[in-house]
Amino acid sequence: MSVSTENFLSAATAAQGEAMCPHRLVLEHVTSRWGVLVLLQLLDRPYRFSELRRAIGRVSEKMLTQTLQTLERDGLVHRDAKPVIPPRVDYSLTDLGREAAERVQGLAEWTARRMDAVQEARERYDTAKQQL
């Protein structure tokens, strides 16, 4: 286990019963259902709110707004509001956000590559549970 992983786990363990530690909170933001999808989508290019919502699909305006605000606060997403009529707001990744998104993309690619093995494991588990 690397030193940084040990530090992270120690910090996470120490946070039990207290307010959530900062590492854990950022991890939650990055790996949340909508956070992952926003980061992956913004890897391609900047998006306007409505086109980002369409690209992600099945996310409410409220959830997308909250997710974008959270990721912006964490320094992962940049919000560029242009003073035109009608207002135009573009969302893009910061350098920090691009780094996080690339790591999330690696996990997403691994998931796609290994889905057959996961499905087989699920079937074995379900079969064993039914036999009990």
PDB file of N, CA, C and O in Angstrom, residues 9-54:
ATOM      1  N   LEU A   9      -6.420   6.454   3.938  1.00  0.00           N
ATOM      2  CA  LEU A   9      -7.201   5.525   4.755  1.00  0.00           C
ATOM      3  C   LEU A   9      -7.159   5.913   6.225  1.00  0.00           C
ATOM      4  O   LEU A   9      -8.169   5.821   6.924  1.00  0.00           O
ATOM      5  N   SER A  10      -6.000   6.363   6.702  1.00  0.00           N
ATOM      6  CA  SER A  10      -5.892   6.806   8.088  1.00  0.00           C
ATOM      7  C   SER A  10      -6.787   8.005   8.329  1.00  0.00           C
ATOM      8  O   SER A  10      -7.480   8.081   9.340  1.00  0.00           O
ATOM      9  N   ALA A  11      -6.782   8.933   7.407  1.00  0.00           N
ATOM     10  CA  ALA A  11      -7.625  10.124   7.542  1.00  0.00           C
ATOM     11  C   ALA A  11      -9.094   9.739   7.491  1.00  0.00           C
ATOM     12  O   ALA A  11      -9.909  10.249   8.262  1.00  0.00           O
ATOM     13  N   ALA A  12      -9.436   8.805   6.619  1.00  0.00           N
ATOM     14  CA  ALA A  12     -10.831   8.377   6.509  1.00  0.00           C
ATOM     15  C   ALA A  12     -11.272   7.665   7.780  1.00  0.00           C
ATOM     16  O   ALA A  12     -12.377   7.884   8.280  1.00  0.00           O
ATOM     17  N   THR A  13     -10.409   6.823   8.324  1.00  0.00           N
ATOM     18  CA  THR A  13     -10.737   6.101   9.553  1.00  0.00           C
ATOM     19  C   THR A  13     -10.883   7.063  10.722  1.00  0.00           C
ATOM     20  O   THR A  13     -11.802   6.939  11.535  1.00  0.00           O
ATOM     21  N   ALA A  14     -10.000   8.036  10.811  1.00  0.00           N
ATOM     22  CA  ALA A  14     -10.045   9.012  11.900  1.00  0.00           C
ATOM     23  C   ALA A  14     -11.317   9.853  11.850  1.00  0.00           C
ATOM     24  O   ALA A  14     -11.760  10.378  12.861  1.00  0.00           O
ATOM     25  N   ALA A  15     -11.913   9.951  10.675  1.00  0.00           N
ATOM     26  CA  ALA A  15     -13.093  10.802  10.512  1.00  0.00           C
ATOM     27  C   ALA A  15     -14.384  10.127  10.974  1.00  0.00           C
ATOM     28  O   ALA A  15     -15.417  10.775  11.039  1.00  0.00           O
ATOM     29  N   GLN A  16     -14.310   8.851  11.302  1.00  0.00           N
ATOM     30  CA  GLN A  16     -15.516   8.153  11.760  1.00  0.00           C
ATOM     31  C   GLN A  16     -16.038   8.823  13.013  1.00  0.00           C
ATOM     32  O   GLN A  16     -15.294   9.097  13.944  1.00  0.00           O
ATOM     33  N   GLY A  17     -17.334   9.086  13.021  1.00  0.00           N
ATOM     34  CA  GLY A  17     -17.959   9.712  14.168  1.00  0.00           C
ATOM     35  C   GLY A  17     -17.795  11.219  14.188  1.00  0.00           C
ATOM     36  O   GLY A  17     -18.360  11.889  15.012  1.00  0.00           O
ATOM     37  N   GLU A  18     -16.996  11.763  13.292  1.00  0.00           N
ATOM     38  CA  GLU A  18     -16.796  13.200  13.194  1.00  0.00           C
ATOM     39  C   GLU A  18     -17.318  13.658  11.838  1.00  0.00           C
ATOM     40  O   GLU A  18     -17.828  12.874  11.063  1.00  0.00           O
ATOM     41  N   ALA A  19     -17.150  14.931  11.557  1.00  0.00           N
ATOM     42  CA  ALA A  19     -17.516  15.434  10.237  1.00  0.00           C
ATOM     43  C   ALA A  19     -16.672  14.702   9.198  1.00  0.00           C
ATOM     44  O   ALA A  19     -15.543  14.312   9.465  1.00  0.00           O
ATOM     45  N   MET A  20     -17.224  14.537   8.002  1.00  0.00           N
ATOM     46  CA  MET A  20     -16.522  13.803   6.949  1.00  0.00           C
ATOM     47  C   MET A  20     -15.201  14.502   6.621  1.00  0.00           C
ATOM     48  O   MET A  20     -15.154  15.717   6.472  1.00  0.00           O
ATOM     49  N   CYS A  21     -14.122  13.720   6.526  1.00  0.00           N
ATOM     50  CA  CYS A  21     -12.817  14.305   6.248  1.00  0.00           C
ATOM     51  C   CYS A  21     -12.793  14.852   4.812  1.00  0.00           C
ATOM     52  O   CYS A  21     -13.518  14.370   3.955  1.00  0.00           O
ATOM     53  N   PRO A  22     -11.952  15.845   4.564  1.00  0.00           N
ATOM     54  CA  PRO A  22     -11.920  16.476   3.239  1.00  0.00           C
ATOM     55  C   PRO A  22     -11.616  15.502   2.104  1.00  0.00           C
ATOM     56  O   PRO A  22     -12.233  15.595   1.041  1.00  0.00           O
ATOM     57  N   HIS A  23     -10.691  14.555   2.311  1.00  0.00           N
ATOM     58  CA  HIS A  23     -10.351  13.595   1.262  1.00  0.00           C
ATOM     59  C   HIS A  23     -11.574  12.788   0.866  1.00  0.00           C
ATOM     60  O   HIS A  23     -11.851  12.582  -0.313  1.00  0.00           O
ATOM     61  N   ARG A  24     -12.274  12.331   1.862  1.00  0.00           N
ATOM     62  CA  ARG A  24     -13.436  11.476   1.634  1.00  0.00           C
ATOM     63  C   ARG A  24     -14.554  12.252   0.940  1.00  0.00           C
ATOM     64  O   ARG A  24     -15.238  11.725   0.068  1.00  0.00           O
ATOM     65  N   LEU A  25     -14.707  13.494   1.327  1.00  0.00           N
ATOM     66  CA  LEU A  25     -15.746  14.331   0.733  1.00  0.00           C
ATOM     67  C   LEU A  25     -15.472  14.578  -0.749  1.00  0.00           C
ATOM     68  O   LEU A  25     -16.370  14.451  -1.585  1.00  0.00           O
ATOM     69  N   VAL A  26     -14.238  14.893  -1.096  1.00  0.00           N
ATOM     70  CA  VAL A  26     -13.891  15.099  -2.504  1.00  0.00           C
ATOM     71  C   VAL A  26     -14.053  13.799  -3.276  1.00  0.00           C
ATOM     72  O   VAL A  26     -14.574  13.791  -4.394  1.00  0.00           O
ATOM     73  N   LEU A  27     -13.640  12.693  -2.693  1.00  0.00           N
ATOM     74  CA  LEU A  27     -13.815  11.395  -3.337  1.00  0.00           C
ATOM     75  C   LEU A  27     -15.291  11.133  -3.614  1.00  0.00           C
ATOM     76  O   LEU A  27     -15.663  10.650  -4.690  1.00  0.00           O
ATOM     77  N   GLU A  28     -16.128  11.478  -2.657  1.00  0.00           N
ATOM     78  CA  GLU A  28     -17.571  11.317  -2.840  1.00  0.00           C
ATOM     79  C   GLU A  28     -18.073  12.189  -3.988  1.00  0.00           C
ATOM     80  O   GLU A  28     -18.887  11.742  -4.802  1.00  0.00           O
ATOM     81  N   HIS A  29     -17.601  13.404  -4.092  1.00  0.00           N
ATOM     82  CA  HIS A  29     -18.016  14.305  -5.164  1.00  0.00           C
ATOM     83  C   HIS A  29     -17.598  13.769  -6.533  1.00  0.00           C
ATOM     84  O   HIS A  29     -18.389  13.765  -7.478  1.00  0.00           O
ATOM     85  N   VAL A  30     -16.356  13.324  -6.626  1.00  0.00           N
ATOM     86  CA  VAL A  30     -15.813  12.845  -7.899  1.00  0.00           C
ATOM     87  C   VAL A  30     -16.470  11.545  -8.333  1.00  0.00           C
ATOM     88  O   VAL A  30     -16.733  11.335  -9.519  1.00  0.00           O
ATOM     89  N   THR A  31     -16.764  10.665  -7.377  1.00  0.00           N
ATOM     90  CA  THR A  31     -17.295   9.342  -7.726  1.00  0.00           C
ATOM     91  C   THR A  31     -18.807   9.230  -7.571  1.00  0.00           C
ATOM     92  O   THR A  31     -19.350   8.142  -7.714  1.00  0.00           O
ATOM     93  N   SER A  32     -19.477  10.340  -7.325  1.00  0.00           N
ATOM     94  CA  SER A  32     -20.940  10.284  -7.229  1.00  0.00           C
ATOM     95  C   SER A  32     -21.522   9.913  -8.587  1.00  0.00           C
ATOM     96  O   SER A  32     -20.860  10.038  -9.630  1.00  0.00           O
ATOM     97  N   ARG A  33     -22.754   9.472  -8.561  1.00  0.00           N
ATOM     98  CA  ARG A  33     -23.423   9.041  -9.793  1.00  0.00           C
ATOM     99  C   ARG A  33     -23.303  10.088 -10.894  1.00  0.00           C
ATOM    100  O   ARG A  33     -22.917   9.795 -12.017  1.00  0.00           O
ATOM    101  N   TRP A  34     -23.621  11.327 -10.564  1.00  0.00           N
ATOM    102  CA  TRP A  34     -23.621  12.379 -11.588  1.00  0.00           C
ATOM    103  C   TRP A  34     -22.245  12.997 -11.748  1.00  0.00           C
ATOM    104  O   TRP A  34     -21.889  13.451 -12.835  1.00  0.00           O
ATOM    105  N   GLY A  35     -21.445  13.017 -10.690  1.00  0.00           N
ATOM    106  CA  GLY A  35     -20.101  13.575 -10.775  1.00  0.00           C
ATOM    107  C   GLY A  35     -19.252  12.837 -11.794  1.00  0.00           C
ATOM    108  O   GLY A  35     -18.561  13.455 -12.612  1.00  0.00           O
ATOM    109  N   VAL A  36     -19.307  11.524 -11.766  1.00  0.00           N
ATOM    110  CA  VAL A  36     -18.560  10.706 -12.727  1.00  0.00           C
ATOM    111  C   VAL A  36     -18.984  11.049 -14.149  1.00  0.00           C
ATOM    112  O   VAL A  36     -18.142  11.273 -15.018  1.00  0.00           O
ATOM    113  N   LEU A  37     -20.275  11.109 -14.383  1.00  0.00           N
ATOM    114  CA  LEU A  37     -20.772  11.352 -15.740  1.00  0.00           C
ATOM    115  C   LEU A  37     -20.444  12.757 -16.226  1.00  0.00           C
ATOM    116  O   LEU A  37     -20.107  12.946 -17.401  1.00  0.00           O
ATOM    117  N   VAL A  38     -20.512  13.734 -15.341  1.00  0.00           N
ATOM    118  CA  VAL A  38     -20.142  15.106 -15.718  1.00  0.00           C
ATOM    119  C   VAL A  38     -18.660  15.165 -16.080  1.00  0.00           C
ATOM    120  O   VAL A  38     -18.285  15.703 -17.132  1.00  0.00           O
ATOM    121  N   LEU A  39     -17.813  14.606 -15.235  1.00  0.00           N
ATOM    122  CA  LEU A  39     -16.380  14.629 -15.503  1.00  0.00           C
ATOM    123  C   LEU A  39     -16.037  13.934 -16.814  1.00  0.00           C
ATOM    124  O   LEU A  39     -15.256  14.456 -17.621  1.00  0.00           O
ATOM    125  N   LEU A  40     -16.623  12.773 -17.037  1.00  0.00           N
ATOM    126  CA  LEU A  40     -16.345  12.036 -18.275  1.00  0.00           C
ATOM    127  C   LEU A  40     -16.807  12.809 -19.501  1.00  0.00           C
ATOM    128  O   LEU A  40     -16.116  12.856 -20.518  1.00  0.00           O
ATOM    129  N   GLN A  41     -17.975  13.418 -19.418  1.00  0.00           N
ATOM    130  CA  GLN A  41     -18.508  14.162 -20.558  1.00  0.00           C
ATOM    131  C   GLN A  41     -17.653  15.394 -20.858  1.00  0.00           C
ATOM    132  O   GLN A  41     -17.354  15.679 -22.005  1.00  0.00           O
ATOM    133  N   LEU A  42     -17.235  16.101 -19.818  1.00  0.00           N
ATOM    134  CA  LEU A  42     -16.450  17.325 -20.018  1.00  0.00           C
ATOM    135  C   LEU A  42     -15.021  17.052 -20.487  1.00  0.00           C
ATOM    136  O   LEU A  42     -14.323  17.975 -20.890  1.00  0.00           O
ATOM    137  N   LEU A  43     -14.594  15.781 -20.446  1.00  0.00           N
ATOM    138  CA  LEU A  43     -13.276  15.443 -20.994  1.00  0.00           C
ATOM    139  C   LEU A  43     -13.210  15.748 -22.482  1.00  0.00           C
ATOM    140  O   LEU A  43     -12.160  16.102 -23.008  1.00  0.00           O
ATOM    141  N   ASP A  44     -14.343  15.607 -23.167  1.00  0.00           N
ATOM    142  CA  ASP A  44     -14.376  15.815 -24.618  1.00  0.00           C
ATOM    143  C   ASP A  44     -14.213  17.271 -25.008  1.00  0.00           C
ATOM    144  O   ASP A  44     -13.446  17.609 -25.897  1.00  0.00           O
ATOM    145  N   ARG A  45     -14.979  18.145 -24.305  1.00  0.00           N
ATOM    146  CA  ARG A  45     -15.005  19.558 -24.678  1.00  0.00           C
ATOM    147  C   ARG A  45     -15.871  20.320 -23.687  1.00  0.00           C
ATOM    148  O   ARG A  45     -16.578  19.698 -22.901  1.00  0.00           O
ATOM    149  N   PRO A  46     -15.856  21.658 -23.741  1.00  0.00           N
ATOM    150  CA  PRO A  46     -16.789  22.430 -22.907  1.00  0.00           C
ATOM    151  C   PRO A  46     -18.228  22.211 -23.387  1.00  0.00           C
ATOM    152  O   PRO A  46     -18.465  21.945 -24.568  1.00  0.00           O
ATOM    153  N   TYR A  47     -19.158  22.322 -22.461  1.00  0.00           N
ATOM    154  CA  TYR A  47     -20.582  22.159 -22.773  1.00  0.00           C
ATOM    155  C   TYR A  47     -21.379  23.292 -22.160  1.00  0.00           C
ATOM    156  O   TYR A  47     -21.036  23.786 -21.073  1.00  0.00           O
ATOM    157  N   ARG A  48     -22.460  23.655 -22.817  1.00  0.00           N
ATOM    158  CA  ARG A  48     -23.467  24.502 -22.205  1.00  0.00           C
ATOM    159  C   ARG A  48     -24.323  23.595 -21.325  1.00  0.00           C
ATOM    160  O   ARG A  48     -24.374  22.388 -21.521  1.00  0.00           O
ATOM    161  N   PHE A  49     -25.017  24.193 -20.357  1.00  0.00           N
ATOM    162  CA  PHE A  49     -25.798  23.424 -19.392  1.00  0.00           C
ATOM    163  C   PHE A  49     -26.777  22.473 -20.079  1.00  0.00           C
ATOM    164  O   PHE A  49     -26.804  21.276 -19.790  1.00  0.00           O
ATOM    165  N   SER A  50     -27.590  23.009 -20.987  1.00  0.00           N
ATOM    166  CA  SER A  50     -28.640  22.188 -21.604  1.00  0.00           C
ATOM    167  C   SER A  50     -28.061  21.056 -22.453  1.00  0.00           C
ATOM    168  O   SER A  50     -28.589  19.947 -22.451  1.00  0.00           O
ATOM    169  N   GLU A  51     -26.967  21.315 -23.154  1.00  0.00           N
ATOM    170  CA  GLU A  51     -26.393  20.233 -23.966  1.00  0.00           C
ATOM    171  C   GLU A  51     -25.688  19.201 -23.086  1.00  0.00           C
ATOM    172  O   GLU A  51     -25.693  18.006 -23.403  1.00  0.00           O
ATOM    173  N   LEU A  52     -25.136  19.644 -21.969  1.00  0.00           N
ATOM    174  CA  LEU A  52     -24.536  18.700 -21.016  1.00  0.00           C
ATOM    175  C   LEU A  52     -25.621  17.810 -20.425  1.00  0.00           C
ATOM    176  O   LEU A  52     -25.448  16.596 -20.316  1.00  0.00           O
ATOM    177  N   ARG A  53     -26.735  18.411 -20.087  1.00  0.00           N
ATOM    178  CA  ARG A  53     -27.855  17.636 -19.535  1.00  0.00           C
ATOM    179  C   ARG A  53     -28.345  16.594 -20.551  1.00  0.00           C
ATOM    180  O   ARG A  53     -28.602  15.444 -20.199  1.00  0.00           O
ATOM    181  N   ARG A  54     -28.469  16.985 -21.802  1.00  0.00           N
ATOM    182  CA  ARG A  54     -28.893  16.028 -22.843  1.00  0.00           C
ATOM    183  C   ARG A  54     -27.850  14.932 -23.039  1.00  0.00           C
ATOM    184  O   ARG A  54     -28.187  13.762 -23.211  1.00  0.00           O
TER     185      ARG A  54
END
